[in-house]
Amino acid sequence: MTYRIPLLSLLLVIGLAGCKQNPPTDLTKENLIPKPVSVTATASAFELTKSTGIYIEGESAELEFIGQYLADRLKPSTGFDFPVSQTKGAPKSGNIYLVLSGTDAELGDEGYEIDITEDLLTVTANKPAGLFWGIQTIRQLLPAAIEQNAVQEGPWFISTGTIRDYPTYPFRASMLDVARHFFSVDDVKRYIDLISMYKMNVLHFSLSNDQGWRIEIKSWPNLATYGGSTQVGGGKGGYYTQEQYKELVKYAQDRYVTIIPEIDMPGHTNAALASYPELNCNGKAPELYTGIKVGFSSLCTTSEITYKFIDDVVREMAALTPGPYLHIGGDESHATKLEHYIPFVAKVRDIVKSHGKQVIGWEETAQINMNENRPEEGIRGDLQDKSSAASAIAQYWSSTKHALEAVDNGSKLVMSPAKRTYLDMQYDSTTKLGLHWAAYVEVDSAYDWNPTTLVKGIKRENILGVEAPLWTETIATMDEIEYMVFPRIMGIAEIAWSPEEGRGWEEYKVRLGNHARRLEALKIDYYKSKKVPWVE
Ligand code: NGO
C-alpha cells in the first residue's frame, strides 16, 4: 500500500514552517463539547480564506438563513465576507457547502455529517436543525479566536476528516427563572445563544412565581403590570409584552430552540394572588412578596374563577407558543391539600390539552393516589386509571418516589436532579452566589452521572431528556448567570447529546480545560474550577 501525503499538507508544512501557528491535521484531537458520535481523521487541513463562500444546495430560505447565521459567526474575527449563495452540486475548491440530503436514517432529525477535505467543508443533514448543530461543531473546530468580536490574525485551518453525530436525547434543556429576578430580552437572547452553542434545543422559561409575573396576559392585565412590578430583594422587576415574547420565540426558533413557558400553579402564585383578590379563597389579595421562601401560596383550587383564570392564561400562552409543550409547574404546593392538589392538576391538564398543548409538570404532578372520593366537594378519587397523568411529562428534580410514580403512570421523564443539574447550587462552600440545599455541585459532579443509572427503576425508555435549571433567587445580572451556568452547562449538554458509553470525567476535563480561551473570547464569565486543567 502506498501512503500519499496530501499535497496541501506538504505545502502547509513547508510554507508555514516559519509561521507561529502550524495547521492542525488530526481531527480526532479536537476538544469538542458535546463529544460527537464518531470522528475520523485524514491528516490534512482545510483553510478559510478571504475568498471562501458559503454555498447552500438548492432553493431554501431556511438554508439561506442558516448559511447567513454561519457567515455572521465567522465574519467579525476573520474579517472575511463569506457570501452566501445557492448552488446545484458541490461548489468549487475552498468553500463551505451546506446540503440537506434526507437519506441518512442514522442521523435522524438533528444529526449531521461534516466532511472536511483540503478542498471543501461539507455539512450534510436530513433536516435544517442538523445543519445548525453541525455549524456549532464547526465553530469549535476553528481556533478559539474565531469567537472574538474584532478581526484577528488567523490563519483559519480546520483538520480534515469526517464527523458523524446525532443526539442521544431529543430533549436537551436549560431552564431560566426570570420570576425571582427579571432579565431583559437581550439577556434572554444571549442565554439562548449560549445554550444552543452546545446543541441544547429547549429553553424552559419560568415566567411566574411568588415574586413576579413576567408575561403580559391581555385578559388579566394586572398580572404583569402589578404582579410583575417587583422581584427578590425589591426593585422594579419587569415583564415581557406579548410582542417581546414573540420576538424571543422567533429568536429561539431561528436557533432550533423550543421555548417551553412555565406558569407555575397552584403554588408559587403569590404574584398572581396579589394581582387579583378573586383568586384567593378568602377574596383578599396578599402583598407582593420579595423574599425567597417557598411553599406558602396557593390558588383557590375549589373556586370556578380559578379555572376561568387558568383557561385564559393557558389560551394566551398556547397562542404565543409554536412548540408542543406548556409547563404547569406544580412543585412544592405545600399550601394546597393533596386531595385538592390531585384533582386540580388533572383539571389543568385537561385545560392545557384543550388548547392543543402537551403538559409538562414538576415531579409532584405525577401523584395520582388519593384515598378520598367526595364528588360533592369536587374531589374525585377515580383518577387511578392513570390515563390523564400518563400523557403528561414529569420533571424529576428531587423525589425519587414521585419520579417512580411518573414511571408507573407511563409518563416520560425529564431528568433534572437538583444534586447534579441545578445551576443555582453553589460549586463549593466558598461560592458567593447560589444556594446549597441540595448539594454543592462542583463541575465534576454536574458531569459525572448518567440519567439511565441515577435512579433505580428509571430506564432509558422512560427518559425524554435532560435539563439544567437556573433558579435566580440569588442571581441578578447576566454576569452572575454566566458564572453559575458555566462551565457546568457544557457537561450537562454533553450528557444529553453524546453517547453514554465512553464518557468519563478524566477525559472530559481535559477537553473542557481546552475551552478556556474559547469561553474568554465569547466573554463568558465562567467559574474557573480547580478541578479542571484550564489551558489559557
Ligand atoms: C426548587 C423549587 C424552586 C426553587 C429551587 C431552588 C423546584 C422545582 N422548586 O426546585 O422554587 O427556586 O428549588 O433551588
XYZ file of C-alpha atoms and ligand atoms in Angstrom:
550
model
C 0.000 0.000 0.000
C 1.334 3.412 -0.849
C 0.825 6.272 1.524
C 0.056 9.508 -0.269
C 0.838 12.651 1.607
C -1.812 15.122 0.515
C -0.280 17.944 -1.470
C -1.705 20.674 0.704
C -0.261 19.128 3.857
C 3.156 19.147 2.259
C 2.811 22.751 1.170
C 1.463 23.689 4.560
C 4.375 22.099 6.337
C 6.902 23.788 4.062
C 5.103 27.092 3.700
C 4.181 27.544 7.301
C 7.334 26.243 8.910
C 8.279 29.776 9.857
C 4.818 30.862 10.965
C 3.784 30.860 14.597
C 0.857 28.527 14.045
C 1.037 25.164 12.293
C -2.204 23.907 10.850
C -3.866 21.212 12.906
C -4.082 17.969 10.996
C -5.630 15.472 13.386
C -9.361 15.893 13.604
C -9.623 13.306 16.383
C -7.597 15.614 18.668
C -10.174 18.400 18.637
C -11.732 19.137 22.015
C -15.374 19.071 21.017
C -18.166 19.506 23.563
C -20.552 17.727 23.348
C -18.374 14.882 22.118
C -19.510 13.670 18.685
C -20.593 10.112 17.959
C -17.651 9.456 15.622
C -14.625 11.272 14.262
C -12.159 10.028 11.670
C -9.112 11.986 10.593
C -7.376 12.228 7.228
C -4.235 14.128 8.230
C -4.551 17.375 6.360
C -6.270 20.757 6.673
C -8.877 22.972 5.054
C -8.393 26.710 5.232
C -10.931 29.507 5.426
C -9.669 32.411 3.327
C -10.977 35.736 2.181
C -12.399 34.023 -0.895
C -14.295 31.303 0.998
C -18.020 31.419 0.325
C -20.924 29.548 1.894
C -22.961 27.542 -0.615
C -26.367 26.083 0.108
C -27.756 23.300 -2.040
C -30.939 24.330 -3.859
C -33.500 26.980 -3.113
C -34.422 27.312 0.514
C -34.986 30.405 2.605
C -34.303 28.367 5.743
C -30.937 27.137 4.482
C -30.052 30.621 3.365
C -30.789 31.821 6.883
C -28.555 29.101 8.331
C -25.808 29.993 5.857
C -26.086 33.636 6.874
C -26.013 32.662 10.560
C -22.707 30.867 9.915
C -21.346 33.822 7.955
C -22.296 36.159 10.814
C -20.409 33.964 13.296
C -17.252 33.854 11.148
C -17.087 37.420 9.825
C -16.120 39.555 12.849
C -12.948 37.663 13.759
C -11.746 36.677 10.285
C -12.704 39.918 8.604
C -13.754 37.859 5.547
C -17.119 38.314 3.818
C -18.414 34.744 3.442
C -21.053 35.494 0.816
C -23.963 33.033 0.939
C -25.145 31.668 -2.408
C -27.245 28.880 -3.824
C -25.680 26.074 -5.810
C -26.603 22.910 -7.659
C -23.944 20.365 -6.800
C -20.713 20.881 -4.879
C -19.083 24.315 -5.274
C -15.501 24.798 -6.346
C -12.498 24.390 -4.112
C -12.081 26.449 -0.932
C -15.734 26.774 0.005
C -18.263 25.662 2.606
C -21.188 23.597 1.334
C -24.439 23.005 3.267
C -26.681 20.229 1.964
C -29.940 18.607 3.024
C -29.939 15.009 1.900
C -32.766 13.264 3.746
C -31.404 9.800 3.117
C -29.219 9.051 6.119
C -31.589 7.429 8.630
C -28.955 7.097 11.354
C -28.616 10.884 11.580
C -32.303 11.351 12.414
C -33.868 14.809 12.658
C -30.987 16.560 14.392
C -27.860 14.684 13.325
C -25.289 15.851 10.784
C -22.193 14.731 8.984
C -19.260 17.046 8.388
C -16.811 16.030 5.664
C -13.687 18.079 5.506
C -11.195 17.735 2.690
C -8.440 20.135 1.680
C -10.861 21.476 -0.926
C -14.240 21.602 0.701
C -16.038 21.674 4.007
C -19.395 19.930 3.563
C -22.158 19.658 6.143
C -24.948 17.208 5.342
C -28.116 16.609 7.348
C -31.644 15.325 6.919
C -33.180 18.441 8.451
C -32.098 22.075 8.851
C -31.659 21.555 12.615
C -28.881 19.069 11.848
C -27.051 21.665 9.745
C -27.403 24.157 12.582
C -25.881 21.761 15.113
C -23.151 20.925 12.599
C -22.312 24.616 12.427
C -21.867 24.690 16.206
C -19.299 21.922 15.760
C -17.514 23.864 13.007
C -17.146 26.839 15.371
C -15.308 24.580 17.820
C -13.072 23.156 15.079
C -11.664 26.613 14.390
C -9.150 28.362 16.657
C -10.714 29.932 19.786
C -10.031 33.382 18.322
C -12.879 32.737 15.860
C -15.220 33.826 18.670
C -13.605 37.244 19.071
C -15.563 40.297 18.074
C -12.741 42.095 16.282
C -10.526 40.990 13.406
C -7.836 38.503 14.439
C -4.747 37.400 12.611
C -5.620 33.812 11.651
C -4.811 31.549 9.818
C -8.129 29.685 9.979
C -7.462 25.996 9.495
C -9.706 23.031 10.164
C -8.300 19.489 10.202
C -9.636 17.152 7.554
C -11.731 14.072 8.147
C -15.313 13.126 8.869
C -17.560 13.729 11.863
C -20.827 11.878 12.198
C -23.007 12.994 15.044
C -26.538 12.813 16.406
C -28.137 13.262 19.833
C -28.874 10.626 22.444
C -31.914 12.501 23.802
C -34.386 14.580 21.793
C -34.949 16.960 24.756
C -31.854 18.876 25.874
C -32.825 21.802 28.019
C -31.898 24.576 30.333
C -34.378 26.485 32.475
C -34.089 30.189 33.135
C -36.049 31.627 36.063
C -36.974 35.203 35.176
C -39.517 35.416 38.004
C -37.203 35.713 41.020
C -35.112 38.254 39.149
C -36.199 39.729 35.860
C -33.845 39.570 32.888
C -34.038 41.716 29.752
C -34.911 40.487 26.274
C -31.243 40.877 25.320
C -30.103 38.789 28.289
C -32.515 36.025 27.327
C -31.270 36.150 23.736
C -27.707 35.735 24.943
C -28.834 32.819 27.093
C -30.397 31.196 24.031
C -27.197 31.777 22.055
C -25.105 30.226 24.816
C -27.185 27.082 25.287
C -27.626 26.474 21.563
C -23.839 26.590 21.135
C -23.780 23.275 22.993
C -26.698 21.859 20.984
C -29.346 22.318 23.657
C -32.704 22.627 21.940
C -35.111 23.646 24.716
C -35.364 26.780 26.834
C -37.703 26.114 29.760
C -38.792 29.628 30.612
C -40.005 30.021 34.194
C -42.302 33.033 33.825
C -44.239 33.246 37.072
C -43.568 32.704 40.734
C -44.317 34.195 44.133
C -42.039 37.144 43.462
C -43.152 38.103 39.965
C -45.348 37.518 36.940
C -43.316 38.212 33.817
C -45.581 37.847 30.787
C -48.330 40.149 29.618
C -51.723 38.394 29.732
C -54.209 40.600 27.922
C -57.294 39.165 29.632
C -55.786 39.620 33.131
C -53.591 42.708 32.712
C -52.716 43.271 36.387
C -50.698 40.058 36.412
C -47.870 41.760 34.548
C -48.356 45.411 35.453
C -48.770 44.809 39.190
C -47.658 41.190 39.680
C -44.526 41.905 37.651
C -43.651 45.127 39.421
C -41.022 43.787 41.799
C -38.567 40.927 42.388
C -36.451 39.266 45.067
C -34.996 41.927 47.332
C -37.391 44.582 45.977
C -36.570 46.655 42.936
C -38.703 47.196 39.915
C -38.891 43.718 38.368
C -40.419 43.813 34.887
C -42.294 41.761 32.345
C -42.270 40.902 28.640
C -45.016 42.275 26.432
C -46.505 39.663 24.144
C -44.653 41.339 21.253
C -41.331 40.987 23.061
C -42.163 37.418 23.933
C -42.885 36.628 20.266
C -39.516 38.133 19.386
C -37.857 35.727 21.846
C -39.789 32.765 20.479
C -38.638 33.673 16.957
C -35.044 34.216 18.080
C -35.081 30.783 19.700
C -36.741 29.140 16.684
C -34.019 30.551 14.441
C -31.573 28.636 16.642
C -33.647 25.429 16.708
C -34.512 26.053 20.348
C -38.079 25.472 21.523
C -39.293 27.736 24.306
C -41.424 25.992 26.911
C -43.224 28.585 29.018
C -43.926 27.669 32.618
C -46.794 29.168 34.550
C -46.373 27.621 37.985
C -49.553 26.543 39.848
C -51.311 26.039 42.204
C -48.391 27.069 44.466
C -45.672 29.637 43.709
C -48.506 32.018 42.810
C -48.225 34.929 45.216
C -47.699 37.445 42.395
C -50.977 36.346 40.752
C -52.810 36.216 44.083
C -51.612 39.744 44.865
C -52.826 40.978 41.468
C -56.397 39.616 41.702
C -58.183 39.161 45.059
C -60.742 36.805 43.483
C -58.049 34.159 43.023
C -57.779 33.823 46.810
C -60.193 31.601 48.759
C -60.729 34.447 51.246
C -61.155 37.028 48.494
C -58.269 39.108 49.850
C -55.144 39.895 47.880
C -51.864 39.391 49.765
C -48.979 41.855 49.498
C -46.384 41.445 46.800
C -43.541 39.218 48.018
C -39.817 39.847 47.671
C -38.328 37.156 49.928
C -37.156 33.666 48.940
C -39.347 31.306 50.924
C -41.265 28.640 49.005
C -44.455 26.640 49.549
C -46.730 29.279 51.152
C -49.082 30.337 48.339
C -51.934 28.580 46.546
C -54.578 29.436 44.003
C -58.063 28.687 45.341
C -58.469 25.222 43.814
C -62.151 24.926 44.747
C -63.449 28.060 43.050
C -64.737 28.357 39.486
C -62.972 31.639 38.762
C -59.595 29.948 39.246
C -60.257 27.648 36.297
C -61.546 30.530 34.178
C -58.297 32.335 35.020
C -56.193 29.295 34.106
C -58.115 28.764 30.886
C -57.496 32.384 29.851
C -53.808 32.274 30.723
C -53.287 28.926 29.013
C -55.162 30.091 25.899
C -52.962 33.177 25.586
C -49.757 31.248 26.297
C -50.717 28.490 23.833
C -51.287 31.135 21.163
C -47.788 32.513 21.821
C -46.197 29.057 21.747
C -45.445 27.272 18.475
C -43.755 24.438 20.400
C -45.729 21.421 21.622
C -45.399 21.893 25.404
C -46.741 24.043 28.218
C -45.260 23.629 31.690
C -47.727 23.914 34.580
C -45.209 23.845 37.428
C -46.970 22.025 40.249
C -43.904 21.933 42.525
C -43.928 22.490 46.277
C -47.656 23.158 46.592
C -47.402 22.751 50.347
C -50.240 25.213 50.902
C -52.645 23.048 48.858
C -54.110 19.897 50.402
C -53.232 16.775 48.436
C -56.893 15.934 47.950
C -57.302 19.319 46.283
C -53.988 19.242 44.502
C -54.534 15.987 42.612
C -57.875 16.902 41.011
C -56.577 20.428 40.366
C -53.667 19.066 38.354
C -55.992 16.714 36.449
C -58.270 19.648 35.546
C -55.374 21.816 34.453
C -54.058 19.001 32.263
C -57.427 18.929 30.531
C -57.357 22.688 30.041
C -53.877 22.558 28.534
C -54.869 19.686 26.250
C -57.998 21.568 25.155
C -55.666 24.299 23.869
C -53.698 21.771 21.860
C -50.588 21.514 24.015
C -48.845 18.717 25.859
C -48.405 19.119 29.612
C -45.129 19.094 31.491
C -45.171 19.338 35.263
C -42.637 19.010 38.041
C -42.438 15.507 39.572
C -45.177 16.226 42.171
C -47.756 16.313 39.362
C -47.247 12.550 38.939
C -49.125 11.883 42.191
C -52.470 10.265 41.487
C -53.158 8.097 44.501
C -55.624 9.801 46.731
C -57.706 7.866 49.166
C -60.529 10.355 49.040
C -63.679 10.420 46.987
C -66.017 13.301 47.769
C -67.532 14.299 44.421
C -69.869 16.810 46.120
C -66.731 18.805 47.028
C -65.229 18.326 43.612
C -62.797 15.724 44.991
C -62.519 12.722 42.736
C -60.813 9.508 43.767
C -61.240 7.950 40.375
C -58.033 9.193 38.861
C -56.141 5.983 39.477
C -56.774 4.938 35.892
C -53.564 6.857 35.143
C -54.704 7.903 31.684
C -54.676 11.630 32.405
C -51.299 11.536 34.125
C -49.704 9.198 31.584
C -49.990 11.714 28.762
C -48.092 14.338 30.742
C -44.325 14.607 31.037
C -42.932 14.697 34.559
C -39.815 16.577 35.525
C -37.717 14.822 38.162
C -35.856 17.200 40.461
C -35.698 15.770 43.963
C -38.092 12.992 44.967
C -37.352 9.561 43.553
C -40.736 8.487 44.926
C -42.597 10.917 42.664
C -40.317 10.155 39.738
C -41.110 6.452 40.096
C -44.821 7.280 40.332
C -44.420 9.014 36.974
C -42.748 5.920 35.527
C -45.575 3.828 36.923
C -48.138 6.128 35.323
C -46.421 5.601 31.988
C -45.161 9.198 31.735
C -41.877 10.188 30.188
C -39.387 11.970 32.410
C -37.171 14.981 32.056
C -34.187 14.447 34.324
C -33.160 17.486 36.380
C -31.773 16.008 39.589
C -31.036 19.022 41.809
C -27.877 17.392 43.185
C -26.372 17.272 39.673
C -28.102 19.709 37.353
C -29.309 22.661 39.453
C -27.175 25.507 38.238
C -28.141 27.635 41.240
C -26.356 25.221 43.586
C -23.050 26.583 44.857
C -19.896 24.988 43.495
C -18.440 24.686 46.988
C -18.620 26.371 50.377
C -16.725 29.420 49.111
C -19.137 30.248 46.273
C -20.740 33.619 46.967
C -23.830 33.264 44.789
C -26.348 30.456 44.842
C -27.963 28.094 47.324
C -26.865 24.714 48.608
C -29.969 22.993 49.936
C -29.481 20.040 47.545
C -25.691 19.841 47.423
C -22.556 21.657 46.475
C -22.300 20.869 42.780
C -18.713 21.071 41.535
C -18.035 20.820 37.809
C -17.149 17.112 38.081
C -20.316 16.306 39.999
C -22.505 18.007 37.377
C -20.846 15.858 34.698
C -20.149 12.541 36.311
C -23.573 10.856 36.292
C -25.826 9.009 33.907
C -29.544 9.596 33.507
C -30.099 5.870 32.956
C -28.398 4.680 36.145
C -29.101 7.525 38.563
C -32.395 6.213 39.940
C -33.140 2.510 40.119
C -36.321 1.981 38.141
C -35.806 4.846 35.688
C -34.600 3.399 32.419
C -33.561 4.784 29.078
C -37.026 4.274 27.609
C -38.609 6.323 30.417
C -36.431 9.341 29.712
C -37.288 12.106 27.263
C -34.255 14.167 28.081
C -32.123 16.150 30.476
C -32.486 19.687 31.814
C -30.275 22.039 33.796
C -32.411 24.641 35.616
C -31.100 28.010 36.727
C -33.178 29.406 39.583
C -32.408 33.032 40.260
C -33.205 33.813 43.887
C -29.581 34.914 44.346
C -28.748 35.835 40.772
C -29.478 39.291 39.433
C -27.202 40.022 36.460
C -26.092 38.337 33.239
C -22.541 38.057 34.600
C -23.881 36.197 37.610
C -25.924 33.928 35.361
C -22.809 33.084 33.350
C -20.725 32.377 36.435
C -23.238 29.842 37.758
C -24.063 28.300 34.386
C -20.527 27.970 33.008
C -18.922 25.573 32.749
C -21.430 23.176 34.296
C -23.944 23.500 31.491
C -21.415 22.215 28.959
C -21.207 18.921 30.836
C -24.978 18.601 31.097
C -25.279 19.363 27.384
C -22.817 16.539 26.718
C -24.808 14.132 28.894
C -27.918 14.989 26.885
C -26.278 14.771 23.467
C -23.360 12.326 23.478
C -23.425 8.538 23.752
C -23.206 7.295 27.335
C -20.533 4.713 26.502
C -17.049 6.116 26.647
C -17.983 9.203 28.625
C -15.814 9.897 31.671
C -14.693 12.842 33.795
C -10.929 12.223 33.394
C -11.172 12.520 29.637
C -13.859 15.220 29.660
C -11.980 17.558 31.986
C -9.092 17.769 29.520
C -11.451 18.679 26.695
C -13.186 21.203 28.943
C -9.877 22.723 30.011
C -9.125 23.401 26.369
C -12.216 25.593 26.129
C -10.792 28.321 28.388
C -9.708 30.581 25.540
C -12.935 29.990 23.676
C -15.025 30.964 26.721
C -12.855 34.017 27.182
C -13.251 35.003 23.529
C -17.022 34.717 23.996
C -16.679 36.961 27.076
C -18.336 34.341 29.241
C -17.641 34.982 32.884
C -17.137 31.336 33.912
C -16.143 29.639 37.160
C -12.519 28.506 36.955
C -12.851 25.294 38.896
C -9.560 23.960 40.273
C -10.672 20.525 39.200
C -10.229 21.431 35.546
C -6.797 21.714 33.838
C -7.535 25.032 32.095
C -5.320 25.783 29.107
C -5.081 29.553 28.831
C -36.855 24.063 43.980
C -38.069 24.962 43.921
C -37.774 26.322 43.330
C -36.506 26.915 43.920
C -35.365 25.936 43.698
C -34.077 26.469 44.302
C -38.237 23.340 42.364
C -38.738 22.501 41.292
N -38.950 24.192 43.061
O -36.942 23.375 42.730
O -38.859 27.182 43.555
O -36.205 28.114 43.289
O -35.639 24.675 44.249
O -33.002 25.625 44.109
